[in-house]
mmCIF file of C-alpha atoms in Angstrom:
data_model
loop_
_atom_site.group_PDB
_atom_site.id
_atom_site.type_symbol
_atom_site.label_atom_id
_atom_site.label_comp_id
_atom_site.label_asym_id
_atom_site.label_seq_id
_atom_site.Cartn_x
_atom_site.Cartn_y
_atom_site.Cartn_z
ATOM 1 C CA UNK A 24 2.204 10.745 -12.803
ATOM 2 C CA UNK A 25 3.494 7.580 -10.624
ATOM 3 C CA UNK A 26 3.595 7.093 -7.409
ATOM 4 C CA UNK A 27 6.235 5.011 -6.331
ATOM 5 C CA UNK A 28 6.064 3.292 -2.288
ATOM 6 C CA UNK A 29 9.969 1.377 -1.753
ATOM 7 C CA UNK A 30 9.761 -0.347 1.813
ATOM 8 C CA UNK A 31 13.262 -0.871 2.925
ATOM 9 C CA UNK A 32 15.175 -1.961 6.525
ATOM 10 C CA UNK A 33 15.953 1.225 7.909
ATOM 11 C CA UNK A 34 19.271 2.762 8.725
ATOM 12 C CA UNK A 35 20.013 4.239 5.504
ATOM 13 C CA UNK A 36 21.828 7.965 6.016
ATOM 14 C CA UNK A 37 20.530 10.999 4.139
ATOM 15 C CA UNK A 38 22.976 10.881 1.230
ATOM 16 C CA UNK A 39 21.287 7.030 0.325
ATOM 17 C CA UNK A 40 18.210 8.030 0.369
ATOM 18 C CA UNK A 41 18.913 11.232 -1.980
ATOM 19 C CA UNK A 42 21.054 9.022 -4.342
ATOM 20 C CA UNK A 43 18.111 6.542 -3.915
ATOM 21 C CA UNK A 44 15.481 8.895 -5.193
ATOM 22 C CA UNK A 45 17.326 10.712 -7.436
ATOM 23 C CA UNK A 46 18.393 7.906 -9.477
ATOM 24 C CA UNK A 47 14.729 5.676 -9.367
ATOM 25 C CA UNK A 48 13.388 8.807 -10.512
ATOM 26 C CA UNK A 49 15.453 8.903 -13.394
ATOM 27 C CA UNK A 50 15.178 5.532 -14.033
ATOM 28 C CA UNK A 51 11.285 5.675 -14.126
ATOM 29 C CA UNK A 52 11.490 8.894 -16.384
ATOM 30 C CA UNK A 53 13.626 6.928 -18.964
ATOM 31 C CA UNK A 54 11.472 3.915 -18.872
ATOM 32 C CA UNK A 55 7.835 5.370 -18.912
ATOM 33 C CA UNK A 56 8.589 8.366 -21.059
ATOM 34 C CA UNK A 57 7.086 10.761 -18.230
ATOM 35 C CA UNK A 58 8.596 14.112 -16.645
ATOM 36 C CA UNK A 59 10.457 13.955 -12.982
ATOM 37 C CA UNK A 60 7.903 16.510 -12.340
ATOM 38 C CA UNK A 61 5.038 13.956 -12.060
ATOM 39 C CA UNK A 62 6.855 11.435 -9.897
ATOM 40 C CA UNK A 63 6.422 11.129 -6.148
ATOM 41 C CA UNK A 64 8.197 8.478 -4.304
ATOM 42 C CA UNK A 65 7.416 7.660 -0.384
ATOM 43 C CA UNK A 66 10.048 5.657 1.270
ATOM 44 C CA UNK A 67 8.564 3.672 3.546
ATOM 45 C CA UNK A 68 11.332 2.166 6.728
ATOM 46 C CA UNK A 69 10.746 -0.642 8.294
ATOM 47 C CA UNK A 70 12.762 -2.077 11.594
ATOM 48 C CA UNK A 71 14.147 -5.845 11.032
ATOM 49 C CA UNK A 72 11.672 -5.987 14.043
ATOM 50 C CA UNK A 73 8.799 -5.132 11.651
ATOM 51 C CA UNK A 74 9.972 -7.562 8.317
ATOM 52 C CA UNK A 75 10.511 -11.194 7.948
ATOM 53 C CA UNK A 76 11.196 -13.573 5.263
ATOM 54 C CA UNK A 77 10.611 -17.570 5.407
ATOM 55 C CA UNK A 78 8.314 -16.823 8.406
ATOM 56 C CA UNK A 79 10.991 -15.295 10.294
ATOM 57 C CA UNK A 80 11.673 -11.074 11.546
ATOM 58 C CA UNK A 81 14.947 -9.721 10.179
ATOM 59 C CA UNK A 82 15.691 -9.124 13.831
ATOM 60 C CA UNK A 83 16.532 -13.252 14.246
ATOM 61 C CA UNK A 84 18.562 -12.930 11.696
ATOM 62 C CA UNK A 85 22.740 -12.177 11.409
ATOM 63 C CA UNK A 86 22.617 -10.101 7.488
ATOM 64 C CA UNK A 87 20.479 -7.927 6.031
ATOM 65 C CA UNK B 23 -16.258 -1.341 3.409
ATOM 66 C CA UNK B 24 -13.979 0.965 2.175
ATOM 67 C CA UNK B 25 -10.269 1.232 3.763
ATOM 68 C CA UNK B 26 -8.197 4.092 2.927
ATOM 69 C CA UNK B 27 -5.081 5.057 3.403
ATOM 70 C CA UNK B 28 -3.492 8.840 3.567
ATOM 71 C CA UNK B 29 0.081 9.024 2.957
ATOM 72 C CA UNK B 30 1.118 12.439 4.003
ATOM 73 C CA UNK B 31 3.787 14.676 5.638
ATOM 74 C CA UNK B 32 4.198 13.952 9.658
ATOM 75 C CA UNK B 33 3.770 17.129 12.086
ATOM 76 C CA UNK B 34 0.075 17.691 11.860
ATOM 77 C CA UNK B 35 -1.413 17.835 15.407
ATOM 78 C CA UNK B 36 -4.241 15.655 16.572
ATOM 79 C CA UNK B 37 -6.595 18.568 16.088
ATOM 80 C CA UNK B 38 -6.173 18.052 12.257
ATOM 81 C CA UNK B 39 -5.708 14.563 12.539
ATOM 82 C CA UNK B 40 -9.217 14.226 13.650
ATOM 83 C CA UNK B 41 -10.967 16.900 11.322
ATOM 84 C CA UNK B 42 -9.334 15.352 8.594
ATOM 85 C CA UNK B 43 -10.833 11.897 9.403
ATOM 86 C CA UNK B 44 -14.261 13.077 10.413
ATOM 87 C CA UNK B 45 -14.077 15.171 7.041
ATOM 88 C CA UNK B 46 -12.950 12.258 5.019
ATOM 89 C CA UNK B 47 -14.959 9.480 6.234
ATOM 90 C CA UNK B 48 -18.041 11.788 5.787
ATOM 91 C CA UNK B 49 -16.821 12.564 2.240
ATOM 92 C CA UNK B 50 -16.900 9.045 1.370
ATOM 93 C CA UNK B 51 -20.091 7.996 3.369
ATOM 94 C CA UNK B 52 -22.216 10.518 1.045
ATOM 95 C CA UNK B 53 -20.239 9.888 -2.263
ATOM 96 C CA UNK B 54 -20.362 5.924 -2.041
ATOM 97 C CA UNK B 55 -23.483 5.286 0.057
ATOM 98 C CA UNK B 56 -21.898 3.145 2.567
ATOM 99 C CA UNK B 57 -22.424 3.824 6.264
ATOM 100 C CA UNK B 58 -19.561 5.321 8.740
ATOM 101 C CA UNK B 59 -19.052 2.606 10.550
ATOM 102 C CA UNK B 60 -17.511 0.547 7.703
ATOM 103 C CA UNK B 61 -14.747 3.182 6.994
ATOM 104 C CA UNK B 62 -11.661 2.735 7.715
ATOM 105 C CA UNK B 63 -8.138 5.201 7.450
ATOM 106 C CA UNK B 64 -4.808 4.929 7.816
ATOM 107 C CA UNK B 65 -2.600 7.653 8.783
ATOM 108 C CA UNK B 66 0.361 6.948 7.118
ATOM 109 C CA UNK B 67 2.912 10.085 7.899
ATOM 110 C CA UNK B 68 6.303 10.154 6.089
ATOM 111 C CA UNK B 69 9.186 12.564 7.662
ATOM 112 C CA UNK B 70 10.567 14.942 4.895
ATOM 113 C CA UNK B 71 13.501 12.818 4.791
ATOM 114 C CA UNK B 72 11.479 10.183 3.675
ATOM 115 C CA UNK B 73 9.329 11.802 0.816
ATOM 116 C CA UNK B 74 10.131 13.004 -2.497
ATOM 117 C CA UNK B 75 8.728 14.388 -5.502
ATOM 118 C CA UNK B 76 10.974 15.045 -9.033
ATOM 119 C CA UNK B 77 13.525 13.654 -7.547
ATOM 120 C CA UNK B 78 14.193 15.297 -4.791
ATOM 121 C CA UNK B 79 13.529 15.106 -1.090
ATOM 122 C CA UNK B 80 11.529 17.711 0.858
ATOM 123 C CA UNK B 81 13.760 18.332 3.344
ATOM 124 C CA UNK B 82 16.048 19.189 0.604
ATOM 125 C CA UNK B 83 13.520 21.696 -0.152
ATOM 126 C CA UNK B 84 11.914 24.972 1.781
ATOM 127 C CA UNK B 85 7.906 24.959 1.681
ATOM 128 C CA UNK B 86 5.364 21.950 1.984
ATOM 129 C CA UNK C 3 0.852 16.872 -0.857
ATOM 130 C CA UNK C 4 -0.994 14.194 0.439
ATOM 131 C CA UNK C 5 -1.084 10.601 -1.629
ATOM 132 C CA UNK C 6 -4.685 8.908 -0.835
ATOM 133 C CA UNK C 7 -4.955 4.863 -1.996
ATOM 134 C CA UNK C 8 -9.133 4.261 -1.597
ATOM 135 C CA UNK C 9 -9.491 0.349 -1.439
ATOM 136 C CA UNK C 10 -13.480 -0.010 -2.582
ATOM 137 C CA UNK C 11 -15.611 -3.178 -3.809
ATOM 138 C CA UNK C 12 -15.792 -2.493 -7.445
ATOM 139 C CA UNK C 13 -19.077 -1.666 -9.145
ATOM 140 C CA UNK C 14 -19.234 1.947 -9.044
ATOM 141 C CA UNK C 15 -20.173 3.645 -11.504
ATOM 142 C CA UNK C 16 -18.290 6.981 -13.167
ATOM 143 C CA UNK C 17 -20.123 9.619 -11.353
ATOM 144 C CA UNK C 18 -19.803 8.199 -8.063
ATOM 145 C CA UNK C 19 -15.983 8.016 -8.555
ATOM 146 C CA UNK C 20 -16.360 11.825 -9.431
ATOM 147 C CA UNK C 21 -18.072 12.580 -6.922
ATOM 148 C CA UNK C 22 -15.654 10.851 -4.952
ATOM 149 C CA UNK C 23 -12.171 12.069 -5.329
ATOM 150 C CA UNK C 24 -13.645 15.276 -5.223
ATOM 151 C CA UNK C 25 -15.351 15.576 -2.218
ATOM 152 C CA UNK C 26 -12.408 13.380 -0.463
ATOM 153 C CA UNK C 27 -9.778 16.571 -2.194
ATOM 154 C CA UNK C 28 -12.144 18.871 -1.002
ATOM 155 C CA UNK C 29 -11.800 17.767 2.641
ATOM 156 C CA UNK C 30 -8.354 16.617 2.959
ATOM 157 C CA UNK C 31 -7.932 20.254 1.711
ATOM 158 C CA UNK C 32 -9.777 21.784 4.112
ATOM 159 C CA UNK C 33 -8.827 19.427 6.741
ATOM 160 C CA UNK C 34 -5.004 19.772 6.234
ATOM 161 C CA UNK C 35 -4.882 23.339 4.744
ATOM 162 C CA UNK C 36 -2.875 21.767 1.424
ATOM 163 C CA UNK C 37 -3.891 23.000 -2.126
ATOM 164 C CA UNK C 38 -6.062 20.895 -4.339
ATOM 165 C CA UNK C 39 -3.195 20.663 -7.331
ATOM 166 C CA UNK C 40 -1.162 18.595 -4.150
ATOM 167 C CA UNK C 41 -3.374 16.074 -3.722
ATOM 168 C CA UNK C 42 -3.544 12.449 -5.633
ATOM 169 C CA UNK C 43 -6.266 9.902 -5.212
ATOM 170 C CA UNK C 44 -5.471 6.274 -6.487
ATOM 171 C CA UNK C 45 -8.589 4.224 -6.635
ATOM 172 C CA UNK C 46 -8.464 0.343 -5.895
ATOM 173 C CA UNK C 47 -11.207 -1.413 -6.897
ATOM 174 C CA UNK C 48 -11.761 -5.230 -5.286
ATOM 175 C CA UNK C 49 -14.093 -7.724 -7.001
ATOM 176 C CA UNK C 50 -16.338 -9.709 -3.864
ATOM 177 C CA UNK C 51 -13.592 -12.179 -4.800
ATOM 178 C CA UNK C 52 -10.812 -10.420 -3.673
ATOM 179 C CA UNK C 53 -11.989 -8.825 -0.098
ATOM 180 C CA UNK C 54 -12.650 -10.759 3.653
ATOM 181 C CA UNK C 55 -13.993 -9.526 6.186
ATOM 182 C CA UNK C 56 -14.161 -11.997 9.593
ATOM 183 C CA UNK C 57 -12.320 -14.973 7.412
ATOM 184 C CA UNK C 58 -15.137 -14.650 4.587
ATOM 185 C CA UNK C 59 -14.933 -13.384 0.755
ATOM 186 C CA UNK C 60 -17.688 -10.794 0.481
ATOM 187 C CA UNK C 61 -18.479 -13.339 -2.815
ATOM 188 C CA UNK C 62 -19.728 -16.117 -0.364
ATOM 189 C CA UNK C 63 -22.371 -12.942 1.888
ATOM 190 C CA UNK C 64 -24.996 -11.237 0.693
ATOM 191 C CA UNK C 65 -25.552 -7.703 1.112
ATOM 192 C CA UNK C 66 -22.319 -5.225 0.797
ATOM 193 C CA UNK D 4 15.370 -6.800 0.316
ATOM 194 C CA UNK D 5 13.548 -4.013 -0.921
ATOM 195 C CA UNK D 6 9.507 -4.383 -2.316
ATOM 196 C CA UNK D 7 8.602 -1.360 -4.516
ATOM 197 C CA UNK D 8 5.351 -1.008 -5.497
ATOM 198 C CA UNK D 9 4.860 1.488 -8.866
ATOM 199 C CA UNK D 10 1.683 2.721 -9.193
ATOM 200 C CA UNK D 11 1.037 4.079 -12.525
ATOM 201 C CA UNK D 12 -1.613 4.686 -15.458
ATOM 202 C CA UNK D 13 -2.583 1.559 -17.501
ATOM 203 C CA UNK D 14 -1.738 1.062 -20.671
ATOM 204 C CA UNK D 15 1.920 1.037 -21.313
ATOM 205 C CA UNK D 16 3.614 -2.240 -23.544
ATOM 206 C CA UNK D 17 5.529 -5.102 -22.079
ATOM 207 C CA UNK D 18 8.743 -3.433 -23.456
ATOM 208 C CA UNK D 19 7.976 -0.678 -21.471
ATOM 209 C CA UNK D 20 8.053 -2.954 -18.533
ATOM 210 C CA UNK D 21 10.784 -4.966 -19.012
ATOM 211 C CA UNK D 22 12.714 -1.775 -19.264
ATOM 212 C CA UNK D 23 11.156 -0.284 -15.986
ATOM 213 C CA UNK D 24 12.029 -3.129 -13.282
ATOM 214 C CA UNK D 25 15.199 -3.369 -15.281
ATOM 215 C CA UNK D 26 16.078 -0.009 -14.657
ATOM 216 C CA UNK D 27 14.396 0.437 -11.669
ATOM 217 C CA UNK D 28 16.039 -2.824 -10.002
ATOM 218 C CA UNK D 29 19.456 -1.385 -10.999
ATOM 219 C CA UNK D 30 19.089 2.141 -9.027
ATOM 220 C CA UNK D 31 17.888 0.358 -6.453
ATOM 221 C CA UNK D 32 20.911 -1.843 -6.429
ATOM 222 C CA UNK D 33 23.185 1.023 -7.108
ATOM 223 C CA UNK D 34 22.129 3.667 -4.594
ATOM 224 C CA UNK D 35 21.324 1.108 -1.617
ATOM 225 C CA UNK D 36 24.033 -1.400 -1.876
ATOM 226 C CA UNK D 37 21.778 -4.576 -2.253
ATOM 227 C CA UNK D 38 21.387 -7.387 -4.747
ATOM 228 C CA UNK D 39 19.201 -7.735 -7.537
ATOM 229 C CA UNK D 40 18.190 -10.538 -6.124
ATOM 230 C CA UNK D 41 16.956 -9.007 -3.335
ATOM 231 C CA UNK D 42 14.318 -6.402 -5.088
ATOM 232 C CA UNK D 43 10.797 -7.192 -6.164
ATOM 233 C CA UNK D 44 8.644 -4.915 -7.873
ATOM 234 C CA UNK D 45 5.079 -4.480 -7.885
ATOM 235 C CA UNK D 46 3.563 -2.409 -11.010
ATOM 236 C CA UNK D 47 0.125 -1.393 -10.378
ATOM 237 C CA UNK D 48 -1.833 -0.180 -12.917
ATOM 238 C CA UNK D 49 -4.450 2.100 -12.319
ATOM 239 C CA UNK D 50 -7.374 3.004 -15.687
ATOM 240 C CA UNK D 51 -7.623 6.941 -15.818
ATOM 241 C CA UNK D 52 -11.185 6.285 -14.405
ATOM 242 C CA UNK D 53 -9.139 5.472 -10.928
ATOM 243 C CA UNK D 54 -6.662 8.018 -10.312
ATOM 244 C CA UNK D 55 -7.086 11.879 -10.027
ATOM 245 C CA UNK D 56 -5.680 14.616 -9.158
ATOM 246 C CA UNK D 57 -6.995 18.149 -7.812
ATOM 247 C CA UNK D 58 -9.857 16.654 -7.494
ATOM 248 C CA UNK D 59 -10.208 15.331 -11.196
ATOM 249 C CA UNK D 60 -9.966 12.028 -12.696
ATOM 250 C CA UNK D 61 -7.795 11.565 -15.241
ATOM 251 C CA UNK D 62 -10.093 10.463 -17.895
ATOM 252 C CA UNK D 63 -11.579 13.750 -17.486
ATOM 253 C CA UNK D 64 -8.531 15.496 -18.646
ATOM 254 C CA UNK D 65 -6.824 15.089 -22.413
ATOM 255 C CA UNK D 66 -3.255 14.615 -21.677
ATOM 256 C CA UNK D 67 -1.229 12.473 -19.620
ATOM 257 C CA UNK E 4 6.062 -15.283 -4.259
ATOM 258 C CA UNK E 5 3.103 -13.735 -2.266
ATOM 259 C CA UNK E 6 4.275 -10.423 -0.340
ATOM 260 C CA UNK E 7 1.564 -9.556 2.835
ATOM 261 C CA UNK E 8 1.215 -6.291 4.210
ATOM 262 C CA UNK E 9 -0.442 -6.113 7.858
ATOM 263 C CA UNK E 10 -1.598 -2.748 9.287
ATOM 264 C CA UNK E 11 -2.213 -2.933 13.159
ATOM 265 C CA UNK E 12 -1.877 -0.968 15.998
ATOM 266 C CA UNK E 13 1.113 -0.509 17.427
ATOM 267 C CA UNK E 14 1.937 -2.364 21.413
ATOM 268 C CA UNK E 15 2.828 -5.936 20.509
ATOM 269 C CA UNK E 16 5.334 -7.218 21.763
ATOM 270 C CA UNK E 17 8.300 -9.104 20.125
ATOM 271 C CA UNK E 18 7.035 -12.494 20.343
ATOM 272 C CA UNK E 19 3.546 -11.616 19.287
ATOM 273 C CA UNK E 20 5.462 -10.369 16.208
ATOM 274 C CA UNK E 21 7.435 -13.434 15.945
ATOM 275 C CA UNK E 22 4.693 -15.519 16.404
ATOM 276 C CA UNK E 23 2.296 -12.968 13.808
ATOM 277 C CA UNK E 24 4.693 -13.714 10.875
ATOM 278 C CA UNK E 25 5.547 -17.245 11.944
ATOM 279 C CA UNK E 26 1.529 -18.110 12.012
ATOM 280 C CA UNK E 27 0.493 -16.167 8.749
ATOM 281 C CA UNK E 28 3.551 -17.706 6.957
ATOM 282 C CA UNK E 29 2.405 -20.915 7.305
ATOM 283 C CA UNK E 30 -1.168 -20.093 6.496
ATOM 284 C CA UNK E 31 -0.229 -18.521 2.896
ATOM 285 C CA UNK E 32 2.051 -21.671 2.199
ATOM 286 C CA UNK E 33 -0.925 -24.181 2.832
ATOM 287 C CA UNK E 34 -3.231 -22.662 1.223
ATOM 288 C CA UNK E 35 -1.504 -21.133 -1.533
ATOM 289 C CA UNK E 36 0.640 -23.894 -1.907
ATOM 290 C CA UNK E 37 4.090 -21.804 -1.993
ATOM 291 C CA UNK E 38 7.545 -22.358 0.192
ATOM 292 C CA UNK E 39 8.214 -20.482 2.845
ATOM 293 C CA UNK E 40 11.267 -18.737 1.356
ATOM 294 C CA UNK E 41 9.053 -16.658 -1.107
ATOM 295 C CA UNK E 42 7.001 -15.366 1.510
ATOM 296 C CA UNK E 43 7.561 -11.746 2.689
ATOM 297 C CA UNK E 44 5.603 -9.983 5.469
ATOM 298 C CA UNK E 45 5.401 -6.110 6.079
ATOM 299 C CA UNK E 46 4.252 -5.266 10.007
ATOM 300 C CA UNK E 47 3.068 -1.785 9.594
ATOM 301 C CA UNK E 48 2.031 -0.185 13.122
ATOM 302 C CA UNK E 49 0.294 2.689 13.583
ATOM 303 C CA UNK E 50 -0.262 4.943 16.535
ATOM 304 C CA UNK E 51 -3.618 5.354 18.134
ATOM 305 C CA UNK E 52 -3.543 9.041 16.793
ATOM 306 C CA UNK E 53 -3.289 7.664 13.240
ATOM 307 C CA UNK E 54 -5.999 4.644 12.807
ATOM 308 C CA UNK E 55 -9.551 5.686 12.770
ATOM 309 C CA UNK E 56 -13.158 3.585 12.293
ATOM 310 C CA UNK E 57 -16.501 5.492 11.813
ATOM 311 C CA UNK E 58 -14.800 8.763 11.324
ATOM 312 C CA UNK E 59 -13.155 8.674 14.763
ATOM 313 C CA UNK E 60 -9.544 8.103 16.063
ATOM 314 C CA UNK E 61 -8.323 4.839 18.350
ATOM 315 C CA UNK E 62 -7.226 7.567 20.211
ATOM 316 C CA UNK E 63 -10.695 8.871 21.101
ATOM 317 C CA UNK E 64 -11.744 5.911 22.260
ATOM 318 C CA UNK E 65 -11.481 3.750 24.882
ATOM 319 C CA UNK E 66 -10.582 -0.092 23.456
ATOM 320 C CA UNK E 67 -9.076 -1.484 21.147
ATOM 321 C CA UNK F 27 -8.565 -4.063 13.994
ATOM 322 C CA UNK F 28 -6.192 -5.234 11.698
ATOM 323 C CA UNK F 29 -6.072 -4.536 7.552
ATOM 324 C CA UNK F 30 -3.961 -6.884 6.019
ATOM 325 C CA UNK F 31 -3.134 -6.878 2.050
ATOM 326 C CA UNK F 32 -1.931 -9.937 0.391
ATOM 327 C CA UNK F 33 -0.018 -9.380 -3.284
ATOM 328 C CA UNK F 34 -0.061 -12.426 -5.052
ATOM 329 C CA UNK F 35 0.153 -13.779 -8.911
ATOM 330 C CA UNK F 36 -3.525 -14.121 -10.017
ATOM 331 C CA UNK F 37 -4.673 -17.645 -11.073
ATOM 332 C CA UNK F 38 -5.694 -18.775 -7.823
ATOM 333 C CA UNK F 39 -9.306 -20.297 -8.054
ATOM 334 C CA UNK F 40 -12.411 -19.656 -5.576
ATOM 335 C CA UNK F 41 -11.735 -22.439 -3.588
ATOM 336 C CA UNK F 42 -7.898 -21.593 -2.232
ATOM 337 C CA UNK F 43 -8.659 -18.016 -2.113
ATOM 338 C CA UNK F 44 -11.835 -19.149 0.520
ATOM 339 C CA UNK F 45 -8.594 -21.100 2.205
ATOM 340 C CA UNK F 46 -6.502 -18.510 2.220
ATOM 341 C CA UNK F 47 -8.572 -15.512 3.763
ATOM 342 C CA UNK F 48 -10.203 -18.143 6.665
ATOM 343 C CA UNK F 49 -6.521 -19.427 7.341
ATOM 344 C CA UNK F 50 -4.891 -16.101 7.443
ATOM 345 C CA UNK F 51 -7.648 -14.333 9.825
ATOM 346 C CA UNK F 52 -7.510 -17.371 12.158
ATOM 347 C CA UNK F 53 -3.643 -16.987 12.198
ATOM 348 C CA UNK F 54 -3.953 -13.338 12.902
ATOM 349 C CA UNK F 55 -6.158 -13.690 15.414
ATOM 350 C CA UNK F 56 -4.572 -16.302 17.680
ATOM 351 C CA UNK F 57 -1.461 -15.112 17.084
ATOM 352 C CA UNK F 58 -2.270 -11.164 18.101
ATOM 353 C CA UNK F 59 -5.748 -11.724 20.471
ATOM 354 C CA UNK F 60 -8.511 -10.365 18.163
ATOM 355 C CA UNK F 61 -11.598 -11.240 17.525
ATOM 356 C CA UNK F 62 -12.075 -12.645 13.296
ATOM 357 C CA UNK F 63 -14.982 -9.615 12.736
ATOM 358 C CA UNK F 64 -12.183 -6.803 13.207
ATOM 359 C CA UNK F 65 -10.313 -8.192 10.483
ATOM 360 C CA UNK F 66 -10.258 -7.005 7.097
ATOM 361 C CA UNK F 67 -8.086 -9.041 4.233
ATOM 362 C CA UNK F 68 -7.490 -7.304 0.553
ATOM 363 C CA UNK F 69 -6.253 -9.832 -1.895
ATOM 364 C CA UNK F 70 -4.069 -7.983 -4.721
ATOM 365 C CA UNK F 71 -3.711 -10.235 -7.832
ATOM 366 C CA UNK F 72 -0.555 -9.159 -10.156
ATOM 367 C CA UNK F 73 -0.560 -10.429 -13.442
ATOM 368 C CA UNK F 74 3.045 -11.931 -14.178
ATOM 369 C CA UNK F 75 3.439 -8.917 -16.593
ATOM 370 C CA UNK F 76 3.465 -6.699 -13.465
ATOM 371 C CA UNK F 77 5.321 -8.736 -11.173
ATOM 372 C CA UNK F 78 9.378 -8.846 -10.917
ATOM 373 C CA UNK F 79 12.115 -10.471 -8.985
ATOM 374 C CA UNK F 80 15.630 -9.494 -9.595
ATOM 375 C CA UNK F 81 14.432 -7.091 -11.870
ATOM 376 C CA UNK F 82 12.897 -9.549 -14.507
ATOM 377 C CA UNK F 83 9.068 -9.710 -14.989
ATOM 378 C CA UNK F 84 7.653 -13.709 -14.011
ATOM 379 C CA UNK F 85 6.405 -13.257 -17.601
ATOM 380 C CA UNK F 86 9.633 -13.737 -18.450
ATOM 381 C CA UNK F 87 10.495 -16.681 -16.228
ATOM 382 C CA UNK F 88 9.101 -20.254 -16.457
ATOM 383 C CA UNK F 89 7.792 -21.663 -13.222
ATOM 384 C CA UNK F 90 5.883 -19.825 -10.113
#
């Protein structure tokens, strides 16, 4: 029964995020042997205000 | 010290909000021995865009 | 259906994490009117090693 | 750059694992447009003595 | 590669933030002896209505 | 009143973890104007058998 957190920039549209559960899900089925049944997956958005690499937010930044 | 977090489905009014905090921090304080003032939770609400289980979202489905 | 991470010092023994997750179900269930079979409890256990509060490992205080 | 933590019961092989962020990285990839490079996964392993559900820990049950 | 999650409440403004991940960056590379590059930092804000301490909201009270 | 969690690799001794929780909190606290006893630090070891970049485990890699 996994539980699966993916913190991403936000901005994706509705048809990403499907695609993006639909296809972890299977991905973690295959792997762990386990149902799609048992798996829950929270996407969790963050703003490039809200994530920074090398000490610095997304938001000072040109690319994702 | 515990710190907990409770990842769950936004649109719960502040009514709820604070029974379920009151009810969970008690719930804790009596099954750990540690005093209230050392708890700790994080509300942690996910739209139903942003939560899926079997790979599927919820607002791709009808009830909670 | 709620997804609850508990962070806790480690040390407890099996009944108290019994006791636990099922008093916490029992109120986030009452709290947020959600069935019991909906709710998940993930218990993280920190060593004194691994936990600060005020800039200090709970290794290097006394009492919890 | 996505972080995806994958919380799930202790005690699979590293073959199992290899095959999961594999896998996993690749949907991620795939459904979000970003390079492998980019993805880090966390697996956290819980012991069936830290994760329940309805209540229950899972080393009270028999199956998975 | 050390990723840092920090849960506060939300208000800051954009150069506390910059500042926040600029400060703690540099911290985890001393001390942990890692470039800056590998370090990746989460802001996660919450609302008064969803932090609570002893069983009661931020909202419910009066400072922070 | 600010809960921060630090994933790292495990292997860290006493001594840099000390470092590490009494840099961070000072960090924290200049950088967002609160006082060291409101804040809480959770250090998360992964083993390199549950860590991945670029969906390979650091098991499988050679250096840090």
């Amino acid at each position: 029964m996994p539980v699966i957190e993916i913190h991403m920039l936000e901005g994706r549209d509705l048809g990403k995020k499907k695609a993006l559960v639909k296809n972890v899900t299977r991905a973690v089925c295959e792997s762990l042997d386990v149902k799609p049944e048992t798996v829950r997956i929270i996407l969790s958005e963050m703003s490039r205000e809200n994530y920074a690499a090398a000490g610095t937010l997304f938001c000072e930044k040109q690319s994702l």
